[in-house]
Amino acid sequence: MPYRFLIVGAGFSGSVLARELVSRMDCYVEIWEERNHLAGNCFTSEDEETGIMVHRYGPHIFNTDKKEIWDYFNRYSPLRPYVHHVKAFHNNRLYPLPINLNTLNQFFGKEMNSREAALFLEDLGDHSITQPENFEEQALKLIGKELYEAFFYGYTKKQWGCEPRELPASIMKRLPIRFDTNDNYHLHPYTGIPEKGYTDFVKNLIDHPRIQVILNRKFVSLEETNSGFHHIFYTGPMDAYFNYAEGRLSYRTLRFEKEIRTGDFQGCTQVNYTDEMVPFTRITEHKHFTPWKKFEQTIIFREYSSEAMDGDVLYYPKRLKADKEKLEKYTQLTEKLSNVSFLGRLGTYRYLDMQHVIQEAIEMAESLVNSFTRNNETSSFHAHLKN
Ligand code: UDP
């Protein structure tokens, strides 16, 4: 008899895993999705009035350093090469991001070459910090006080709702500092936007006779589910699975204010408003995601960040000290379960890029299939959470 698996959540993790499981073994997969659409926070759909493809939960740019992940995506939905251009609006002026030679020359009113700029920045950095332990220390060590305050302090405080020194240094490390004029926001060699949107990728992944997706179906508890699944893969919030027994893990949620105009609003996809007194973090103009299409009108979204409350859509896992302590306890609880595995951004409480989500879902399918082949049973399979 073929095995039956339940996957909770039809985002990237759940849909890649579903496809990999049915491709690798004789099994049926049911996916329960509590929202009324596929693709989780990567959900895209065309705006009815303008026809512009909108990233409904904020901008997502597919970028990866791995050709096999780029090819994997393309197998299900075509990606078009795309370069993400972001500007910072500070003190009524626009600067190119990530910080590069042009940003440095413009900000300091200089005409340095690459070598001079590298030496200049070296001088600005705070060398008393040897082992940066948080976002602020990482920034001060790398770029010094003036640049930190102009481009990072206010934005980060608005985005995360806390002092940057409470945040891990890893968040700051997401952004490169460059001494050439390259203003491609991403470092990775493969960067693109799906021609038909992210929802198309997920729709094609789950288009298989042995995958069934049920929308508007919420997973409540294992006891309530009780329908003979051999294994459950849970991509929802880890704390919700345990009914918040160890307290809530903190997240940021986002609110988008939409406006339709004619023409071009800001000339590029994203402008970050880095000053603390501007209440929103950034404005995204979605037609620039698809430069191969022309539109008379334009849609912009002002993005506001706040602390996620009960019932809000969860975006960024904060991973503050108190969260990490709770995470440790939840992780111990997950280790006691033999037939449930956790994956994805919410299931493992990590700030993950799409490429890592895809990769980890493929790896989880591989582990399950290997374990099944070795032991001839799936209940012994247990995927360890990554930190
Ligand atoms: N960041 C900042 N100023 C900027 C852009 C980013 O301070 O203009 C900080 C902020 O804390 C943000 C982090 O760098 O959360 C990572 O930025 P990224 O663009 O990767 O954030 P995402 O697009 O995932 O929201």
CSV table of C-alpha atoms and ligand atoms in Angstrom, one decimal:
chain,number,residue,atom,x,y,z
A,1,MET,CA,0.0,0.0,0.0
A,2,PRO,CA,1.5,3.4,-0.9
A,3,TYR,CA,2.4,5.7,1.9
A,4,ARG,CA,0.2,8.8,2.8
A,5,PHE,CA,1.8,12.0,3.9
A,6,LEU,CA,0.3,15.2,5.2
A,7,ILE,CA,2.1,18.5,4.5
A,8,VAL,CA,0.8,21.5,6.4
A,9,GLY,CA,1.3,24.6,4.3
A,10,ALA,CA,1.4,25.2,0.5
A,11,GLY,CA,4.3,27.7,0.5
A,12,PHE,CA,7.6,26.9,-1.1
A,13,SER,CA,8.7,24.4,1.5
A,14,GLY,CA,5.5,22.4,1.4
A,15,SER,CA,5.1,22.4,-2.4
A,16,VAL,CA,8.7,21.5,-3.2
A,17,LEU,CA,8.6,18.7,-0.6
A,18,ALA,CA,5.4,17.4,-2.0
A,19,ARG,CA,6.7,17.2,-5.5
A,20,GLU,CA,10.0,15.6,-4.4
A,21,LEU,CA,8.2,13.0,-2.3
A,22,VAL,CA,5.9,11.8,-5.1
A,23,SER,CA,8.8,11.9,-7.6
A,24,ARG,CA,10.9,9.7,-5.4
A,25,MET,CA,8.6,7.2,-3.9
A,26,ASP,CA,5.2,5.5,-4.2
A,27,CYS,CA,3.2,7.8,-2.0
A,28,TYR,CA,0.2,10.1,-1.8
A,29,VAL,CA,0.6,13.6,-0.5
A,30,GLU,CA,-2.2,15.8,0.9
A,31,ILE,CA,-1.4,19.5,1.5
A,32,TRP,CA,-3.5,21.5,3.9
A,33,GLU,CA,-3.3,25.3,3.4
A,34,GLU,CA,-5.1,27.5,5.8
A,35,ARG,CA,-5.2,30.5,3.5
A,36,ASN,CA,-7.3,30.7,0.3
A,37,HIS,CA,-4.3,30.7,-2.0
A,38,LEU,CA,-1.0,28.9,-2.8
A,39,ALA,CA,2.6,30.0,-2.4
A,40,GLY,CA,2.5,31.4,1.1
A,41,ASN,CA,4.1,34.8,1.4
A,42,CYS,CA,5.5,34.5,-2.1
A,43,PHE,CA,2.0,34.7,-3.5
A,44,THR,CA,1.8,36.9,-6.6
A,45,SER,CA,-1.3,37.8,-8.7
A,46,GLU,CA,-2.1,40.4,-11.4
A,47,ASP,CA,-3.7,43.6,-10.2
A,48,GLU,CA,-7.1,43.8,-11.7
A,49,GLU,CA,-7.0,47.5,-12.7
A,50,THR,CA,-3.5,47.8,-14.1
A,51,GLY,CA,-2.5,44.2,-15.1
A,52,ILE,CA,0.8,44.6,-13.1
A,53,MET,CA,2.0,41.4,-11.4
A,54,VAL,CA,1.9,42.2,-7.7
A,55,HIS,CA,4.0,40.5,-5.0
A,56,ARG,CA,1.1,40.5,-2.5
A,57,TYR,CA,3.3,40.0,0.6
A,58,GLY,CA,6.1,42.3,-0.4
A,59,PRO,CA,9.0,42.1,-2.8
A,60,HIS,CA,10.6,38.7,-3.5
A,61,ILE,CA,13.6,38.5,-5.8
A,62,PHE,CA,14.8,35.0,-6.6
A,63,ASN,CA,18.6,34.8,-6.2
A,64,THR,CA,20.9,31.9,-5.7
A,65,ASP,CA,24.6,31.0,-6.0
A,66,LYS,CA,23.6,27.5,-7.1
A,67,LYS,CA,23.0,26.7,-10.7
A,68,GLU,CA,21.1,23.5,-9.8
A,69,ILE,CA,18.6,25.6,-7.7
A,70,TRP,CA,18.2,28.1,-10.6
A,71,ASP,CA,17.6,25.1,-13.0
A,72,TYR,CA,15.1,23.5,-10.5
A,73,PHE,CA,13.0,26.6,-10.5
A,74,ASN,CA,13.1,27.0,-14.2
A,75,ARG,CA,11.9,23.4,-14.7
A,76,TYR,CA,8.6,24.4,-13.2
A,77,SER,CA,8.3,28.0,-14.2
A,78,PRO,CA,10.5,30.2,-16.4
A,79,LEU,CA,12.7,32.8,-14.6
A,80,ARG,CA,13.7,36.0,-16.5
A,81,PRO,CA,17.1,37.5,-15.5
A,82,TYR,CA,16.5,40.6,-13.4
A,83,VAL,CA,18.8,43.0,-11.5
A,84,HIS,CA,17.3,44.5,-8.4
A,85,HIS,CA,18.1,48.2,-8.0
A,86,VAL,CA,17.5,49.8,-4.7
A,87,LYS,CA,18.0,53.4,-3.6
A,88,ALA,CA,18.1,54.8,-0.1
A,89,PHE,CA,16.3,58.0,0.6
A,90,HIS,CA,18.1,59.9,3.4
A,91,ASN,CA,17.9,63.5,4.3
A,92,ASN,CA,16.0,64.3,1.1
A,93,ARG,CA,18.5,62.7,-1.1
A,94,LEU,CA,18.7,59.5,-3.0
A,95,TYR,CA,21.8,57.2,-2.8
A,96,PRO,CA,22.5,53.9,-4.5
A,97,LEU,CA,22.4,50.7,-2.4
A,98,PRO,CA,24.1,48.5,-1.4
A,99,ILE,CA,26.8,51.0,-0.3
A,100,ASN,CA,29.2,51.2,-3.1
A,101,LEU,CA,31.8,53.6,-4.6
A,102,ASN,CA,29.1,56.0,-5.9
A,103,THR,CA,27.3,56.0,-2.5
A,104,LEU,CA,30.6,56.8,-0.7
A,105,ASN,CA,31.6,59.6,-3.1
A,106,GLN,CA,28.1,61.1,-3.1
A,107,PHE,CA,27.7,60.9,0.7
A,108,PHE,CA,31.1,62.3,1.6
A,109,GLY,CA,31.3,64.7,-1.4
A,110,LYS,CA,34.5,63.1,-2.7
A,111,GLU,CA,35.9,61.7,-5.9
A,112,MET,CA,37.7,58.6,-4.7
A,113,ASN,CA,38.7,55.6,-6.7
A,114,SER,CA,38.2,52.1,-5.5
A,115,ARG,CA,41.5,51.8,-3.6
A,116,GLU,CA,41.1,55.2,-2.0
A,117,ALA,CA,37.5,54.4,-1.0
A,118,ALA,CA,38.6,51.1,0.6
A,119,LEU,CA,41.3,52.9,2.7
A,120,PHE,CA,38.8,55.6,3.6
A,121,LEU,CA,36.3,53.1,4.9
A,122,GLU,CA,38.9,51.2,6.7
A,123,ASP,CA,39.6,54.5,8.6
A,124,LEU,CA,35.9,55.0,9.4
A,125,GLY,CA,35.4,51.6,10.9
A,126,ASP,CA,35.5,51.1,14.6
A,127,HIS,CA,38.6,48.9,15.2
A,128,SER,CA,38.0,48.6,18.9
A,129,ILE,CA,35.3,46.1,18.0
A,130,THR,CA,37.1,42.8,17.3
A,131,GLN,CA,34.3,40.3,17.6
A,132,PRO,CA,31.0,42.0,16.6
A,133,GLU,CA,28.2,40.4,18.7
A,134,ASN,CA,25.2,42.2,17.3
A,135,PHE,CA,23.9,44.2,14.3
A,136,GLU,CA,25.2,47.5,15.6
A,137,GLU,CA,28.7,46.4,16.4
A,138,GLN,CA,28.9,44.7,13.0
A,139,ALA,CA,27.9,47.9,11.3
A,140,LEU,CA,30.2,50.2,13.3
A,141,LYS,CA,33.1,47.9,12.8
A,142,LEU,CA,32.5,47.8,9.0
A,143,ILE,CA,31.4,51.3,8.1
A,144,GLY,CA,31.6,53.6,11.1
A,145,LYS,CA,29.0,55.8,12.8
A,146,GLU,CA,28.1,58.3,10.1
A,147,LEU,CA,27.1,55.7,7.4
A,148,TYR,CA,25.5,53.5,10.0
A,149,GLU,CA,23.3,56.3,11.2
A,150,ALA,CA,22.4,57.4,7.7
A,151,PHE,CA,21.5,54.1,6.1
A,152,PHE,CA,21.0,51.4,8.8
A,153,TYR,CA,20.0,52.7,12.3
A,154,GLY,CA,16.6,54.2,11.5
A,155,TYR,CA,15.7,51.7,8.9
A,156,THR,CA,16.6,48.7,11.1
A,157,LYS,CA,14.8,50.2,14.1
A,158,LYS,CA,11.6,50.7,12.0
A,159,GLN,CA,11.9,47.3,10.4
A,160,TRP,CA,12.5,45.2,13.5
A,161,GLY,CA,11.0,47.4,16.2
A,162,CYS,CA,14.0,47.3,18.5
A,163,GLU,CA,17.4,48.7,18.9
A,164,PRO,CA,19.8,47.2,16.3
A,165,ARG,CA,22.2,46.2,19.1
A,166,GLU,CA,19.5,43.6,20.1
A,167,LEU,CA,19.7,42.0,16.7
A,168,PRO,CA,22.1,39.4,15.5
A,169,ALA,CA,25.1,40.5,13.4
A,170,SER,CA,24.0,38.0,10.7
A,171,ILE,CA,21.3,40.4,9.5
A,172,MET,CA,23.8,43.1,8.7
A,173,LYS,CA,26.0,40.6,6.9
A,174,ARG,CA,23.2,40.1,4.3
A,175,LEU,CA,24.2,43.4,2.7
A,176,PRO,CA,27.6,43.7,0.9
A,177,ILE,CA,29.8,46.8,0.9
A,178,ARG,CA,31.4,47.5,-2.5
A,179,PHE,CA,34.3,49.5,-3.8
A,180,ASP,CA,33.2,49.4,-7.4
A,181,THR,CA,30.1,51.0,-8.9
A,182,ASN,CA,28.0,47.8,-9.0
A,183,ASP,CA,24.6,48.5,-7.6
A,184,ASN,CA,23.1,45.1,-8.1
A,185,TYR,CA,21.4,44.6,-4.7
A,186,HIS,CA,22.2,40.8,-4.8
A,187,LEU,CA,25.6,39.1,-4.7
A,188,HIS,CA,24.5,35.9,-6.2
A,189,PRO,CA,25.2,35.1,-9.9
A,190,TYR,CA,21.7,33.9,-10.6
A,191,THR,CA,19.0,36.5,-10.0
A,192,GLY,CA,15.6,36.6,-11.6
A,193,ILE,CA,11.9,37.1,-11.5
A,194,PRO,CA,9.5,34.4,-12.6
A,195,GLU,CA,7.9,35.5,-15.8
A,196,LYS,CA,4.5,34.3,-14.7
A,197,GLY,CA,4.8,35.1,-11.0
A,198,TYR,CA,5.7,32.9,-8.0
A,199,THR,CA,2.3,31.4,-7.8
A,200,ASP,CA,2.8,29.7,-11.2
A,201,PHE,CA,5.9,27.9,-9.8
A,202,VAL,CA,3.9,26.5,-6.9
A,203,LYS,CA,0.9,25.6,-9.1
A,204,ASN,CA,3.1,23.6,-11.4
A,205,LEU,CA,5.0,21.9,-8.6
A,206,ILE,CA,1.8,20.5,-7.1
A,207,ASP,CA,0.3,19.6,-10.5
A,208,HIS,CA,0.6,15.9,-10.0
A,209,PRO,CA,-2.0,13.1,-9.7
A,210,ARG,CA,-0.7,12.0,-6.3
A,211,ILE,CA,-0.7,15.5,-4.8
A,212,GLN,CA,-3.9,16.9,-3.5
A,213,VAL,CA,-4.1,20.4,-2.1
A,214,ILE,CA,-7.0,21.5,0.2
A,215,LEU,CA,-7.2,25.3,0.6
A,216,ASN,CA,-8.8,27.0,3.6
A,217,ARG,CA,-8.0,24.0,5.8
A,218,LYS,CA,-6.3,24.7,9.0
A,219,PHE,CA,-4.2,22.1,10.9
A,220,VAL,CA,-5.2,22.3,14.5
A,221,SER,CA,-3.5,19.3,16.2
A,222,LEU,CA,-2.2,15.9,15.7
A,223,GLU,CA,-5.1,14.4,17.7
A,224,GLU,CA,-7.6,16.2,15.6
A,225,THR,CA,-5.9,15.2,12.3
A,226,ASN,CA,-5.9,11.5,13.1
A,227,SER,CA,-6.5,10.2,9.6
A,228,GLY,CA,-3.8,7.6,9.2
A,229,PHE,CA,-1.0,9.7,7.7
A,230,HIS,CA,2.4,7.9,8.0
A,231,HIS,CA,4.2,11.2,8.5
A,232,ILE,CA,3.3,14.8,8.9
A,233,PHE,CA,5.5,17.7,7.6
A,234,TYR,CA,4.6,20.9,9.3
A,235,THR,CA,5.6,24.3,7.7
A,236,GLY,CA,3.4,26.5,10.0
A,237,PRO,CA,4.7,28.4,13.0
A,238,MET,CA,6.6,26.1,15.4
A,239,ASP,CA,5.1,27.7,18.5
A,240,ALA,CA,1.6,27.4,17.1
A,241,TYR,CA,2.1,23.6,16.7
A,242,PHE,CA,2.6,23.3,20.4
A,243,ASN,CA,-0.2,25.7,21.2
A,244,TYR,CA,2.3,28.3,22.4
A,245,ALA,CA,3.2,26.1,25.5
A,246,GLU,CA,6.5,27.8,25.9
A,247,GLY,CA,5.3,31.3,24.9
A,248,ARG,CA,5.2,33.1,21.6
A,249,LEU,CA,8.1,33.5,19.3
A,250,SER,CA,8.3,37.1,18.1
A,251,TYR,CA,7.8,38.1,14.5
A,252,ARG,CA,7.3,41.3,12.6
A,253,THR,CA,4.3,41.7,10.4
A,254,LEU,CA,3.9,44.1,7.5
A,255,ARG,CA,1.1,46.4,6.3
A,256,PHE,CA,1.0,47.7,2.7
A,257,GLU,CA,-0.5,50.9,1.6
A,258,LYS,CA,-1.4,50.7,-2.1
A,259,GLU,CA,-1.6,53.6,-4.5
A,260,ILE,CA,-2.2,53.6,-8.3
A,261,ARG,CA,-0.7,56.4,-10.4
A,262,THR,CA,0.2,57.0,-14.0
A,263,GLY,CA,3.7,56.9,-15.4
A,264,ASP,CA,6.7,56.0,-13.4
A,265,PHE,CA,6.7,56.9,-9.7
A,266,GLN,CA,10.3,56.4,-8.6
A,267,GLY,CA,12.3,55.0,-11.6
A,268,CYS,CA,13.3,51.8,-9.8
A,269,THR,CA,11.7,48.9,-8.0
A,270,GLN,CA,12.6,49.8,-4.4
A,271,VAL,CA,13.4,52.9,-2.4
A,272,ASN,CA,14.3,52.5,1.2
A,273,TYR,CA,13.4,55.4,3.5
A,274,THR,CA,16.2,55.1,6.0
A,275,ASP,CA,15.4,58.0,8.3
A,276,GLU,CA,13.6,57.1,11.5
A,277,MET,CA,11.0,59.9,11.3
A,278,VAL,CA,9.5,58.6,8.0
A,279,PRO,CA,6.9,56.1,9.3
A,280,PHE,CA,7.2,53.5,6.5
A,281,THR,CA,10.4,51.5,5.7
A,282,ARG,CA,10.3,51.4,1.9
A,283,ILE,CA,8.2,52.0,-1.3
A,284,THR,CA,8.1,49.2,-3.9
A,285,GLU,CA,7.0,49.9,-7.4
A,286,HIS,CA,6.0,46.5,-8.8
A,287,LYS,CA,6.0,47.2,-12.6
A,288,HIS,CA,9.8,47.4,-12.4
A,289,PHE,CA,9.9,43.7,-11.5
A,290,THR,CA,8.9,43.0,-15.1
A,291,PRO,CA,10.9,45.4,-17.3
A,292,TRP,CA,10.0,43.3,-20.3
A,293,LYS,CA,6.3,44.5,-20.0
A,294,LYS,CA,5.1,48.1,-20.5
A,295,PHE,CA,2.3,49.7,-18.5
A,296,GLU,CA,0.8,53.2,-18.6
A,297,GLN,CA,-0.1,53.0,-15.0
A,298,THR,CA,1.9,52.1,-12.0
A,299,ILE,CA,1.2,50.6,-8.5
A,300,ILE,CA,3.3,51.5,-5.5
A,301,PHE,CA,3.2,50.0,-2.0
A,302,ARG,CA,4.4,51.9,1.1
A,303,GLU,CA,5.5,49.2,3.6
A,304,TYR,CA,4.9,49.6,7.4
A,305,SER,CA,6.4,47.1,9.8
A,306,SER,CA,5.0,46.3,13.3
A,307,GLU,CA,5.1,43.6,15.9
A,308,ALA,CA,3.0,40.6,14.9
A,309,MET,CA,-0.1,40.0,17.1
A,310,ASP,CA,-2.4,37.1,17.2
A,311,GLY,CA,-3.9,36.5,13.8
A,312,ASP,CA,-1.4,38.7,11.8
A,313,VAL,CA,0.5,37.3,8.9
A,314,LEU,CA,4.0,36.4,10.1
A,315,TYR,CA,7.0,37.8,8.2
A,316,TYR,CA,10.3,38.3,9.8
A,317,PRO,CA,11.4,36.0,12.8
A,318,LYS,CA,13.1,38.4,15.3
A,319,ARG,CA,15.2,35.8,17.0
A,320,LEU,CA,15.9,38.0,20.0
A,321,LYS,CA,17.6,36.5,23.1
A,322,ALA,CA,14.2,35.6,24.7
A,323,ASP,CA,13.1,34.0,21.4
A,324,LYS,CA,16.2,31.8,21.2
A,325,GLU,CA,15.5,30.5,24.7
A,326,LYS,CA,12.0,29.6,23.7
A,327,LEU,CA,13.2,28.2,20.4
A,328,GLU,CA,15.5,25.9,22.4
A,329,LYS,CA,12.6,24.5,24.4
A,330,TYR,CA,10.4,24.1,21.3
A,331,THR,CA,13.2,22.3,19.6
A,332,GLN,CA,13.4,19.8,22.5
A,333,LEU,CA,9.7,19.2,22.1
A,334,THR,CA,10.0,18.6,18.4
A,335,GLU,CA,12.7,16.0,19.1
A,336,LYS,CA,10.2,14.0,21.1
A,337,LEU,CA,8.0,13.6,18.1
A,338,SER,CA,8.7,10.7,15.8
A,339,ASN,CA,6.3,11.1,13.0
A,340,VAL,CA,6.2,14.9,12.6
A,341,SER,CA,8.9,17.0,11.0
A,342,PHE,CA,9.3,20.8,10.8
A,343,LEU,CA,10.6,22.8,7.9
A,344,GLY,CA,10.7,26.2,6.3
A,345,ARG,CA,10.8,29.8,7.6
A,346,LEU,CA,8.0,29.4,10.2
A,347,GLY,CA,8.5,25.7,11.0
A,348,THR,CA,12.1,26.3,12.0
A,349,TYR,CA,11.9,30.0,13.0
A,350,ARG,CA,14.6,31.3,10.7
A,351,TYR,CA,15.1,34.2,8.3
A,352,LEU,CA,15.4,32.1,5.1
A,353,ASP,CA,15.9,33.1,1.5
A,354,MET,CA,13.8,31.3,-1.2
A,355,GLN,CA,16.8,29.3,-2.5
A,356,HIS,CA,17.5,27.8,1.0
A,357,VAL,CA,13.9,26.9,1.5
A,358,ILE,CA,13.9,25.0,-1.8
A,359,GLN,CA,17.2,23.3,-1.1
A,360,GLU,CA,16.1,22.2,2.4
A,361,ALA,CA,12.8,20.8,1.2
A,362,ILE,CA,14.7,18.8,-1.4
A,363,GLU,CA,17.1,17.5,1.3
A,364,MET,CA,14.2,16.6,3.6
A,365,ALA,CA,12.6,14.5,0.8
A,366,GLU,CA,15.9,12.8,0.2
A,367,SER,CA,16.4,12.0,3.9
A,368,LEU,CA,12.9,10.6,4.2
A,369,VAL,CA,13.2,8.4,1.1
A,370,ASN,CA,16.6,7.1,2.3
A,371,SER,CA,15.3,6.4,5.8
A,372,PHE,CA,12.3,4.6,4.3
A,373,THR,CA,14.4,2.5,2.0
A,374,ARG,CA,16.7,1.5,4.9
A,375,ASN,CA,14.1,0.8,7.5
A,376,ASN,CA,11.0,0.2,5.4
A,377,GLU,CA,9.1,2.5,7.7
A,378,THR,CA,8.7,6.2,7.9
A,379,SER,CA,7.8,6.7,11.5
A,380,SER,CA,11.5,6.3,12.4
A,381,PHE,CA,12.4,9.2,10.2
A,382,HIS,CA,13.2,12.3,12.1
A,383,ALA,CA,14.6,15.5,10.5
A,384,HIS,CA,16.7,17.5,12.8
A,385,LEU,CA,16.1,21.2,12.8
A,386,LYS,CA,18.8,23.5,11.5
A,387,ASN,CA,19.9,26.4,13.6
B,1,UDP,N1,18.9,47.4,6.1
B,1,UDP,C1,19.0,48.7,6.5
B,1,UDP,N2,18.9,49.7,5.5
B,1,UDP,C2,18.6,49.4,4.3
B,1,UDP,C3,18.5,48.1,3.9
B,1,UDP,C4,18.6,47.1,4.8
B,1,UDP,O1,19.3,49.0,7.7
B,1,UDP,O2,18.5,50.4,3.5
B,1,UDP,C5,19.0,46.3,7.2
B,1,UDP,C6,17.7,46.0,7.8
B,1,UDP,O3,17.9,45.7,9.2
B,1,UDP,C7,17.2,44.8,7.0
B,1,UDP,C8,18.5,44.1,6.8
B,1,UDP,O4,19.5,45.1,6.6
B,1,UDP,O5,16.3,44.0,7.8
B,1,UDP,C9,18.6,43.1,5.6
B,1,UDP,O6,18.2,43.8,4.5
B,1,UDP,P1,17.5,43.0,3.2
B,1,UDP,O7,17.4,44.0,2.1
B,1,UDP,O8,18.1,41.7,3.0
B,1,UDP,O9,16.0,42.8,3.9
B,1,UDP,P2,14.7,42.2,3.2
B,1,UDP,O10,14.6,42.6,1.8
B,1,UDP,O11,14.8,40.7,3.5
B,1,UDP,O12,13.6,42.8,4.0
